[in-house]
Short mmCIF file of C-alpha atoms and ligand atoms in Angstrom, two decimals:
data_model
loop_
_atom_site.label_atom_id
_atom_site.label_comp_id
_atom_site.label_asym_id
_atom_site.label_seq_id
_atom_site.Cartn_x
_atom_site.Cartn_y
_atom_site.Cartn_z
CA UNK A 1 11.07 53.41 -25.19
CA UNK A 2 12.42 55.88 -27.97
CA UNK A 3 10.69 56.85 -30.84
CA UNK A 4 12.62 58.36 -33.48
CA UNK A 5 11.72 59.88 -36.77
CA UNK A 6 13.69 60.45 -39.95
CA UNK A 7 16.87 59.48 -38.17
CA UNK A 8 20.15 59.08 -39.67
CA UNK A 9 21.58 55.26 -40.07
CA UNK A 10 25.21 55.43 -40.04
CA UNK A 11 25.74 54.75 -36.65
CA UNK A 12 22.98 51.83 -36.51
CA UNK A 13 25.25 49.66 -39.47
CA UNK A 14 28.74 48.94 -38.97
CA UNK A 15 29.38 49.28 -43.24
CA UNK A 16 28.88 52.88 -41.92
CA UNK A 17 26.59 53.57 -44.79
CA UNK A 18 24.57 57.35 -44.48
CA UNK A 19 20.96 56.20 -45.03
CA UNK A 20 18.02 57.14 -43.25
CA UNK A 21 14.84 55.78 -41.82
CA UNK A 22 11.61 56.98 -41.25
CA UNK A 23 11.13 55.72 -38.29
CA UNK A 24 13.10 53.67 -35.72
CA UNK A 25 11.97 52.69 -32.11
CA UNK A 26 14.42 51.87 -29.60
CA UNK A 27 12.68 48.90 -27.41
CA UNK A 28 13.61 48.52 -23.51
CA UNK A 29 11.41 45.83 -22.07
CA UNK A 30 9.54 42.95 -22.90
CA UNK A 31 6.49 44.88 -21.60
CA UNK A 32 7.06 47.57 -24.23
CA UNK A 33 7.50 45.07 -27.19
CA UNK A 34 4.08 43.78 -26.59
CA UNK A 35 2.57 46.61 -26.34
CA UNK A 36 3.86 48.33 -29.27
CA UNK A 37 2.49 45.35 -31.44
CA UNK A 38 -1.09 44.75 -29.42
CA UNK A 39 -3.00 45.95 -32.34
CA UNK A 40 -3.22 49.47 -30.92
CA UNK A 41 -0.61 50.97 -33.39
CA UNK A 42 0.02 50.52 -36.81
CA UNK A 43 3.56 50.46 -37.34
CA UNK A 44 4.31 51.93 -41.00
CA UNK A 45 5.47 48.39 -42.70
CA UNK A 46 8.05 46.87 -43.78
CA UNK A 47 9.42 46.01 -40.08
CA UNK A 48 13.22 45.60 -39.75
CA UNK A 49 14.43 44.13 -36.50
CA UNK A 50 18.14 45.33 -35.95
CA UNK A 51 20.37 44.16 -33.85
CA UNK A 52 24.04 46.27 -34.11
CA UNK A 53 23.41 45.90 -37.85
CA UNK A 54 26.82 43.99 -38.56
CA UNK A 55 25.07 41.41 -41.09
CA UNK A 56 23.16 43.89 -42.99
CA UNK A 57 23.71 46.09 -46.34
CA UNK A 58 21.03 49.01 -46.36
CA UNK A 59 21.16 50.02 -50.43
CA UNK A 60 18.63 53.01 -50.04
CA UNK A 61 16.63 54.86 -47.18
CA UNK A 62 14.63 52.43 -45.06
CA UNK A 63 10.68 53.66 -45.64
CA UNK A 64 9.00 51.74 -42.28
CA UNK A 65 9.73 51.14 -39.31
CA UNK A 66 13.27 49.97 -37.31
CA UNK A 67 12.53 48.05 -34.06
CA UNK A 68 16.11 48.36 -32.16
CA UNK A 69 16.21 45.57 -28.91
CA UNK A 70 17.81 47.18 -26.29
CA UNK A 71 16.36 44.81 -23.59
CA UNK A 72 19.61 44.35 -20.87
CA UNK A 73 20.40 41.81 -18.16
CA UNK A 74 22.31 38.36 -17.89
CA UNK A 75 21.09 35.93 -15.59
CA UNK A 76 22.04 32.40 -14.18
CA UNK A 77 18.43 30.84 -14.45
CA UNK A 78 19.43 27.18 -13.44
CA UNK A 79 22.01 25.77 -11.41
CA UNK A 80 21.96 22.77 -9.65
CA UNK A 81 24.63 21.13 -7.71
CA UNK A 82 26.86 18.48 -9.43
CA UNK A 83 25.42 19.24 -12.33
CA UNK A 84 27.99 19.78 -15.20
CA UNK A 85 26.12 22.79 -16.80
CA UNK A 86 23.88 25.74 -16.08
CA UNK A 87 21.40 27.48 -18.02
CA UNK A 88 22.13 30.99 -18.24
CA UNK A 89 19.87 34.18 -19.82
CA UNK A 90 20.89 37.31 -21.88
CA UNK A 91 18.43 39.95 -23.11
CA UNK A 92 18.26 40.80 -26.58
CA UNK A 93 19.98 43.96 -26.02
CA UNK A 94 23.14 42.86 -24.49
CA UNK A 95 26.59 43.18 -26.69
CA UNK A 96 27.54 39.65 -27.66
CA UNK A 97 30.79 39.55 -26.49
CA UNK A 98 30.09 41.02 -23.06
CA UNK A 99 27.78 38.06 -22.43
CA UNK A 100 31.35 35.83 -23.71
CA UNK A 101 33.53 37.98 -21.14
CA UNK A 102 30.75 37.29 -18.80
CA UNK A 103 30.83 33.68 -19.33
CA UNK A 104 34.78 32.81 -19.25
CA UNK A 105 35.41 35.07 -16.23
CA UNK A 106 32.30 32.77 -14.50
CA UNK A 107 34.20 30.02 -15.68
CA UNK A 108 31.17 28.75 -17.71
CA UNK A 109 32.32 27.14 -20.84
CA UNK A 110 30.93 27.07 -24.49
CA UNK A 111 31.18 30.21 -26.00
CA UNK A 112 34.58 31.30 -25.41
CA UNK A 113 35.00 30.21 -29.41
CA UNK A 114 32.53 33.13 -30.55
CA UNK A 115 34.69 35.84 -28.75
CA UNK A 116 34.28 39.30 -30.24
CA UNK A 117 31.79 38.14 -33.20
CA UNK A 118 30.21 41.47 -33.64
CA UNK A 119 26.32 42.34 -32.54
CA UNK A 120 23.85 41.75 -30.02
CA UNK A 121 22.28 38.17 -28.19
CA UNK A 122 19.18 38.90 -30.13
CA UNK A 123 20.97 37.91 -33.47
CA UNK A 124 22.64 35.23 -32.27
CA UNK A 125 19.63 32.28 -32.62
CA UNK A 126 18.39 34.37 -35.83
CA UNK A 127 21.64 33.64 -37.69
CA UNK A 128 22.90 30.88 -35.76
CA UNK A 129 26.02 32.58 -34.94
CA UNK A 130 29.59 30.24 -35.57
CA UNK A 131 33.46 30.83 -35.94
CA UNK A 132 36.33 27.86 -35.02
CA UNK A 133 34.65 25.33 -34.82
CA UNK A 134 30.91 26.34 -32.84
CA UNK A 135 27.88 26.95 -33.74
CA UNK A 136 25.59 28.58 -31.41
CA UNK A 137 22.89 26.52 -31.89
CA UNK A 138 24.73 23.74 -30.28
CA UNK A 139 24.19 26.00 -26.97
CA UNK A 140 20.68 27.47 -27.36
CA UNK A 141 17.90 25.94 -24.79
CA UNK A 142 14.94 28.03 -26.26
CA UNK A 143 14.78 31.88 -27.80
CA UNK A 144 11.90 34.44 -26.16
CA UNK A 145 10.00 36.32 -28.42
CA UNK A 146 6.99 38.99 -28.86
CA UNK A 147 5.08 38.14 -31.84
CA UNK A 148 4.70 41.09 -34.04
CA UNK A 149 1.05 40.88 -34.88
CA UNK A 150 -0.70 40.58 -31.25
CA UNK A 151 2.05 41.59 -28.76
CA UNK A 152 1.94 37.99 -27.41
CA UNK A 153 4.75 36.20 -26.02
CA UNK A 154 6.04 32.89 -27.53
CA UNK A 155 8.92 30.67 -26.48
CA UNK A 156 11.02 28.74 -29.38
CA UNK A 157 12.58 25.47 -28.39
CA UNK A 158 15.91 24.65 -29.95
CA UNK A 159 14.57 22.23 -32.26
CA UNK A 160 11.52 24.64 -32.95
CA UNK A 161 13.83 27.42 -34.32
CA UNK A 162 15.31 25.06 -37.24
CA UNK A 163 18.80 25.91 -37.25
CA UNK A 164 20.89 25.59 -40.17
CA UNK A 165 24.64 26.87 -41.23
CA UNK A 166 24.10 30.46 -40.41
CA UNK A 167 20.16 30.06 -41.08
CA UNK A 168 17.09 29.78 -38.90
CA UNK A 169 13.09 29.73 -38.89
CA UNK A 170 13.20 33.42 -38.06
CA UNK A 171 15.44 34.20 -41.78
CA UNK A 172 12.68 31.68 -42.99
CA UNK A 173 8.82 31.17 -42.62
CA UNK A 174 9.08 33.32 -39.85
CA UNK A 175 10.92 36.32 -40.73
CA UNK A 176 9.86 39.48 -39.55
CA UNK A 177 7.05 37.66 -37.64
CA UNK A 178 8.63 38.00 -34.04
CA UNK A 179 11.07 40.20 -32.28
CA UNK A 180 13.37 38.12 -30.42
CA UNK A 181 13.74 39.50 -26.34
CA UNK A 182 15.49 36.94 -24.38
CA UNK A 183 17.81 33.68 -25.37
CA UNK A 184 18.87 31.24 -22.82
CA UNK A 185 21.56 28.76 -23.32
CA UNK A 186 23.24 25.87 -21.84
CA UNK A 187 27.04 26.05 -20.48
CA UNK A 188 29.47 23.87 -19.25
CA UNK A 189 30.98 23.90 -15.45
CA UNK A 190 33.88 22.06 -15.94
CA UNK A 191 34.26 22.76 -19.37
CA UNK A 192 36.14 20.86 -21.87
CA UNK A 193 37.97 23.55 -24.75
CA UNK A 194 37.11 22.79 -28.53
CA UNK A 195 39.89 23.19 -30.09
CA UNK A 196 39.61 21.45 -33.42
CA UNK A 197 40.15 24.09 -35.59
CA UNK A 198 44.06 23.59 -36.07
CA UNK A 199 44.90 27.03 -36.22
CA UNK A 200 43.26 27.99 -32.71
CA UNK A 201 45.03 24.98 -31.08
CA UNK A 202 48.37 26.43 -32.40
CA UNK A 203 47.73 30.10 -31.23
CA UNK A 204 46.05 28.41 -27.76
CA UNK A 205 49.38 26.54 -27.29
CA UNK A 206 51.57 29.41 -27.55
CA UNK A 207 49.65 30.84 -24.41
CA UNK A 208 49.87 28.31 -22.21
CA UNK A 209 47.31 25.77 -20.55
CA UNK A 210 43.87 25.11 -22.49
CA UNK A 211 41.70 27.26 -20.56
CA UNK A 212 38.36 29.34 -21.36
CA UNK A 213 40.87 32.43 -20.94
CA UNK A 214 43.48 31.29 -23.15
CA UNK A 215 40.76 30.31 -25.92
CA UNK A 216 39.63 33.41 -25.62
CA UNK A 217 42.44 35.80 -25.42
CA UNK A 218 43.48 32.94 -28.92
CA UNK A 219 40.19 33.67 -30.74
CA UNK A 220 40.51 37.12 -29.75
CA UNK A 221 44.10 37.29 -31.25
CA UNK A 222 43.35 35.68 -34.75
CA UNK A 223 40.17 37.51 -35.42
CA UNK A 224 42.10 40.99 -34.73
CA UNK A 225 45.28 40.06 -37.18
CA UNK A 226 42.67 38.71 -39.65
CA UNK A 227 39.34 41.04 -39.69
CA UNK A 228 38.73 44.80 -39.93
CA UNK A 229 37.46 46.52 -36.82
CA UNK A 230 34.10 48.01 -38.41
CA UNK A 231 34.91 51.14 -35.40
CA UNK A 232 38.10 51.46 -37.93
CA UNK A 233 37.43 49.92 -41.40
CA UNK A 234 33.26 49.93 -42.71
CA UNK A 235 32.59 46.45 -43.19
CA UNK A 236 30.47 43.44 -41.93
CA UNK A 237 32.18 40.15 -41.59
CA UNK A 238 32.00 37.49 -44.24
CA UNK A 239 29.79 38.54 -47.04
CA UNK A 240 29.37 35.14 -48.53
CA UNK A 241 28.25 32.11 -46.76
CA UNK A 242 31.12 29.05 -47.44
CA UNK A 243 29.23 27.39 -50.22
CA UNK A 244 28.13 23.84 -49.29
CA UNK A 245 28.38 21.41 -52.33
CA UNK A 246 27.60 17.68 -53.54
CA UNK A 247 31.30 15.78 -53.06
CA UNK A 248 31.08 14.94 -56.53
CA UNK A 249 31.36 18.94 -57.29
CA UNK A 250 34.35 19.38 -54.68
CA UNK A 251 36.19 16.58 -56.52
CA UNK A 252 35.90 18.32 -59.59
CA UNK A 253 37.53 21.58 -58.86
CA UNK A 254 40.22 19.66 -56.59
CA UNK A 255 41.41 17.94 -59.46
CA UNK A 256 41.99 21.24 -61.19
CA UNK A 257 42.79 22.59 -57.48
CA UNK A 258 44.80 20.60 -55.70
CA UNK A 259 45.42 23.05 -53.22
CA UNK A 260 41.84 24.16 -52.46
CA UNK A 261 40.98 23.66 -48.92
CA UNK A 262 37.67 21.64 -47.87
CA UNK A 263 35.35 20.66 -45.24
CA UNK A 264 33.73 17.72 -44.54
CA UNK A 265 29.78 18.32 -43.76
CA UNK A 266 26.70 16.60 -43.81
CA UNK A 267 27.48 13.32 -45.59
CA UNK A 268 28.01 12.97 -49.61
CA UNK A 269 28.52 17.47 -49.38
CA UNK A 270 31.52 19.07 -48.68
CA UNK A 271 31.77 22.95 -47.51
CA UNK A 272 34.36 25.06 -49.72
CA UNK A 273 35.83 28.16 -48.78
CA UNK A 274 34.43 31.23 -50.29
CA UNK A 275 37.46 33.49 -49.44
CA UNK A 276 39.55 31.19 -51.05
CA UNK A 277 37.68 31.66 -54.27
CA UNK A 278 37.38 34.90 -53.64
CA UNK A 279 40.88 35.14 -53.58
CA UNK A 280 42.04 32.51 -56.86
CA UNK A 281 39.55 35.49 -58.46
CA UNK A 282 42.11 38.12 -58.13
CA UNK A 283 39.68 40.30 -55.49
CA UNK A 284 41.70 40.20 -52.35
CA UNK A 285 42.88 43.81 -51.81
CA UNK A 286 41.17 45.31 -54.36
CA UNK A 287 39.75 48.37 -54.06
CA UNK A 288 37.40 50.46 -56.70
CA UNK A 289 36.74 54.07 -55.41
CA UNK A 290 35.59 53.55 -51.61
CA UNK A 291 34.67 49.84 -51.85
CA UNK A 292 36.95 46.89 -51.47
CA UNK A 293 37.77 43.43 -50.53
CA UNK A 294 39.53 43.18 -47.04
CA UNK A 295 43.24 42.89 -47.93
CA UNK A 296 43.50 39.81 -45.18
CA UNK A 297 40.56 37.78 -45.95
CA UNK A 298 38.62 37.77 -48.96
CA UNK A 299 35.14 37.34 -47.80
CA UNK A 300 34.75 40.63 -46.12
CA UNK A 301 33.71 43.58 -48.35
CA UNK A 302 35.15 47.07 -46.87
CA UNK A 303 33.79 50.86 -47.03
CA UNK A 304 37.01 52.82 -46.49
CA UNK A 305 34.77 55.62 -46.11
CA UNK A 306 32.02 57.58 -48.41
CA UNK A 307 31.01 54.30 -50.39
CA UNK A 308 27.27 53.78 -50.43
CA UNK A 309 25.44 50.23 -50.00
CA UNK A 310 24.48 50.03 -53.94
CA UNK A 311 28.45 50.30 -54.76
CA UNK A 312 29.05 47.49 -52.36
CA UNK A 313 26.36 45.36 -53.84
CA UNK A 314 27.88 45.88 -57.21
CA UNK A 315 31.08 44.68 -56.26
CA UNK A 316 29.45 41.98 -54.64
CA UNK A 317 27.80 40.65 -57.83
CA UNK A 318 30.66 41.15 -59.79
CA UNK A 319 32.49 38.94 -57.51
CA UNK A 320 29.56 36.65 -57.74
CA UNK A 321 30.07 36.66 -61.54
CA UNK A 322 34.01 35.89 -61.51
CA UNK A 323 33.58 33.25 -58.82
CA UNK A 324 30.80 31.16 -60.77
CA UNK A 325 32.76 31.39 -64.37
CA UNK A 326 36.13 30.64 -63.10
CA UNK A 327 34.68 27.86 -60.55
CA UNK A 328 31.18 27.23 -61.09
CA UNK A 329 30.31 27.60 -57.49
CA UNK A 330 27.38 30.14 -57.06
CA UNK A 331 28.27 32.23 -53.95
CA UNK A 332 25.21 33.08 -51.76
CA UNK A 333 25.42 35.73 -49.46
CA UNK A 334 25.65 35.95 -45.75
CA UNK A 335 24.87 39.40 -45.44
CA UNK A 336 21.02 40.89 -45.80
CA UNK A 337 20.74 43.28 -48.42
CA UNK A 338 17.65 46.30 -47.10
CA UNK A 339 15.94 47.71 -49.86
CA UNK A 340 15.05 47.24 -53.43
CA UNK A 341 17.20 45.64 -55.94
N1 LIG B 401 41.02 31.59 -47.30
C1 LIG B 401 41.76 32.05 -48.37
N2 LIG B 401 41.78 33.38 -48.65
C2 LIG B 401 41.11 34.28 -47.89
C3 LIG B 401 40.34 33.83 -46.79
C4 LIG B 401 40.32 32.48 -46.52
O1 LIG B 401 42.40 31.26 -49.08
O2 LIG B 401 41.19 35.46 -48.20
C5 LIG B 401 41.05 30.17 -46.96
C6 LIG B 401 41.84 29.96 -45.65
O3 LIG B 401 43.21 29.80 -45.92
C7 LIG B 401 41.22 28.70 -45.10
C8 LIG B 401 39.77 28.80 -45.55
O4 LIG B 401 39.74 29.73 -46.62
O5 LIG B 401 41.79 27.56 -45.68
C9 LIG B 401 38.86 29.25 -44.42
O6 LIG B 401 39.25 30.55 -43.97
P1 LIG B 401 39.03 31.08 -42.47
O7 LIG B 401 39.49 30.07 -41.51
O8 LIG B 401 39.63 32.44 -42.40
O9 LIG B 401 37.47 31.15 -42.29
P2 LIG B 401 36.30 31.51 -43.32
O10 LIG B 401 35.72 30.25 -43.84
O11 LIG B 401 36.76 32.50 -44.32
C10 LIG B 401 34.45 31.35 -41.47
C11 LIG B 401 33.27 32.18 -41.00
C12 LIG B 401 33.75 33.34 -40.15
C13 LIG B 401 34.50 32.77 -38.96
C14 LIG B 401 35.68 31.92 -39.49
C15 LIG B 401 36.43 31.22 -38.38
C16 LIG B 401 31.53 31.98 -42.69
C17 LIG B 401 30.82 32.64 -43.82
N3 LIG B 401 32.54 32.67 -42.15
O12 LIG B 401 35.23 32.19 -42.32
O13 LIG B 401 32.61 34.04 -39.68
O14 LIG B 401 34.99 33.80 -38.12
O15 LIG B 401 35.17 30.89 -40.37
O16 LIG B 401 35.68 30.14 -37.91
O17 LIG B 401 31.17 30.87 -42.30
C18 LIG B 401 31.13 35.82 -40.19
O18 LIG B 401 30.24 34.98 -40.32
O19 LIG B 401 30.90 37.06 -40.33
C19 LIG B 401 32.49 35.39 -39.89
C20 LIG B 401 33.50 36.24 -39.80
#
C-alpha cells in the first residue's frame, strides 16, 4: 500500500487533465482494503474509487481521498470436465484487455468482443462494460467487494448488482459504498463467436475463419481506425450514453430522418445513436481552443492538449443544447463528471 499526498492527476485520467488530489492510496490486497476502512482511519471524504480513470471528467482538484485498486492475478477457479464453460477470476487491478488476451490465447470465449475497451476489471461490473454486440454483464458470476464503512467483505451475485445499459447498483444506491477487489466470470470452451454486429462480421470475414483470434484482431482493427488512443489524443470513449427512447419518439424523428440509424431494445423503446446526432449537429471535428469532438466518431470529446475538464464540460452542454433543439432527444452522459458544477 501507497499513500500519496497532494499528488498530481494527469497521469491517473486518460482526458489527461492537470488536477490534483489531496490524497490518493494505491491499494494492493484485499487484506489492505479492509483494513484501511475497519473504522481505524478516517479517510478525508468524498471517496473516489478509480480504476484507469477512462470514464471520468475531473472539473477541479479532488479534496478527499482516491482509492486506486491495484489488486493483480487471473485465475481459472472452476473447471470441470465436459463442461462447456469455466469460471475464471481477475483482480481489480488487472488491465482489461490483458485479462481479453488472456482469455482468447486460453481459448476461452466471451470477451473477445470487449478487446482493448480501456481500464481495469474493477470497472467492468460497475459500468457494465459493452461494445459489438456484448455486454459484460451477460458474463459476470458475482463481483468481490470490501465495504467501505467496516472493512468487511461482501460478494454481489449477478442479479444482486442490477445491471443496466452501462449502469449498475454500485453507480446507484450503492455508489461509493464498496470498493470492488475481485470479479469472476463465466466463459465458454468451445465457444461460439457473436458476430451480429454487421460491421464486425465484415471485418472478421476478411481475416479468415471465425475464431476468438480473428474477432479479436477484428474488434481490435475497427476500434483503432475509429477511436483516439487516449496515450495519443486526451479523451475518454463515448461521452454520451445512446439515448434509449419510447418507439413512438423514434418514429417521429425517422419520419423527418429517414436515414437515422436505430436499435431495437427492450420492447415498445428503441436505442438511437448519439454520435449520429452528434454529428446531424454539425460537432464532428470541431474543435474550440484545446477541446473537440473526435473527427471519426462524434461521441468522443478530445483534449488535444492544455484543455481543462470545465472547458470540456462546456462543450459538452452545448452539445447537449444543439442535440435537444434540433432533435428533442436529451443526451445523458456516459462519462462521470468529479467535482462541483
Ligand atoms: N454514427 C454517426 N456518426 C458518428 C458516430 C456514429 O453517424 O460520428 C452512427 C454510426 O454510423 C452507426 C451508429 O451511429 O450507425 C452507431 O455507431 P458505432 O457503431 O460507432 O457505435 P456507438 O453507438 O457510437 C457504442 C458504444 C461504444 C462501443 C460501440 C461499438 C455507447 C455509449 N458507446 O458506440 O462504447 O465501442 O458502440 O459497439 O454505448 C464507450 O462506451 O466508451 C464506447 C466506446
Amino acid at each position: 500500500m501507497k499513500i500519496y499526498k497532494n499528488i498530481p492527476l494527469k497521469k491517473y485520467n486518460t482526458f489527461g487533465l492537470d488536477y490534483t488530489a489531496e490524497c490518493l492510496i494505491h491499494i494492493n490486497t484485499e487484506k489492505e482494503a479492509s483494513s484501511l476502512f475497519n473504522g481505524s482511519t478516517d479517510w478525508k471524504k468524498p471517496l473516489l474509487i478509480l480504476g484507469s480513470g477512462s470514464n471520468i471528467l475531473f472539473i477541479d482538484d479532488f479534496k478527499g481521498t482516491i482509492l486506486y485498486p491495484e489488486l493483480e492475478g487471473i485465475k481459472i477457479e472452476e473447471q470441470k470436465q465436459n463442461k462447456e464453460s469455466i469460471i475464471i477470476s481477475a483482480g481489480a487491478g488487472v488491465i482489461w484487455d490483458d485479462l481479453v488476451e488472456w482469455a482468447v490465447i486460453k481459448g476461452f470465449g466471451g470477451l473477445e468482443n470487449l478487446s482493448l475497451i480501456p481500464g481495469k476489471v474493477g470497472a467492468t461490473p460497475v459500468q457494465n462494460i459493452g461494445a459489438y454486440g456484448v455486454e459484460i454483464k451477460d458474463l459476470i458470476v458475482k463481483v468481490k467487494t470490501i465495504n467501505l464503512n467496516d472493512g468487511s467483505m461482501r460478494i454481489f451475485t449477478n442479479e444482486e448488482c442490477e445491471f443496466g445499459y452501462r449502469n449498475s447498483i454500485f453507480k446507484n444506491s450503492e455508489k461509493s459504498k464498496y470498493l470492488v477487489t475481485r470479479v469472476y466470470y463465466r466463459l465458454a470452451i468451445n465457444p461460439l463467436v457473436n458476430l451480429c454486429y454487421v460491421s464486425l462480421k465484415e471485418e472478421v470475414n476478411k481475416l479468415g475463419k471465425e475464431t476468438l483470434k480473428n474477432v479479436r484482431k477484428a474488434v481490435i482493427k475497427i476500434r483503432r481506425s475509429k477511436l483516439p488512443d487516449p496515450a495519443i489524443i486526451g479523451n475518454a470513449g463515448s461521452f454520451f450514453k445512446n439515448p434509449v427512447v419510447k418507439s413512438s419518439v423514434a418514429e417521429r424523428i425517422k419520419k423527418e430522418y429517414p436515414d437515422m440509424p436505430l436499435f431495437e431494445d427492450q420492447e415498445g423503446y428503441i436505442k438511437l445513436a448519439s454520435g449520429w446526432f452528434i454529428e446531424r449537429c454539425g460537432w464532428k471535428g470541431k474543435r474550440i481552443g484545446d477541446v473537440g469532438v473526435h473527427e471519426k466518431q462524434a461521441l468522443v470529446l478530445v483534449n488535444y492538449g492544455k484543455a481543462t475538464g470545465k472547458e470540456i464540460f462546456n462543450l459538452s452542454q452545448e452539445i447537449k443544447k444543439s442535440v435537444y433543439e434540433k432533435f428533442g432527444v436529451d443526451l445523458e452522459r456516459e462519462v462521470e463528471v468529479i467535482g462541483i458544477i
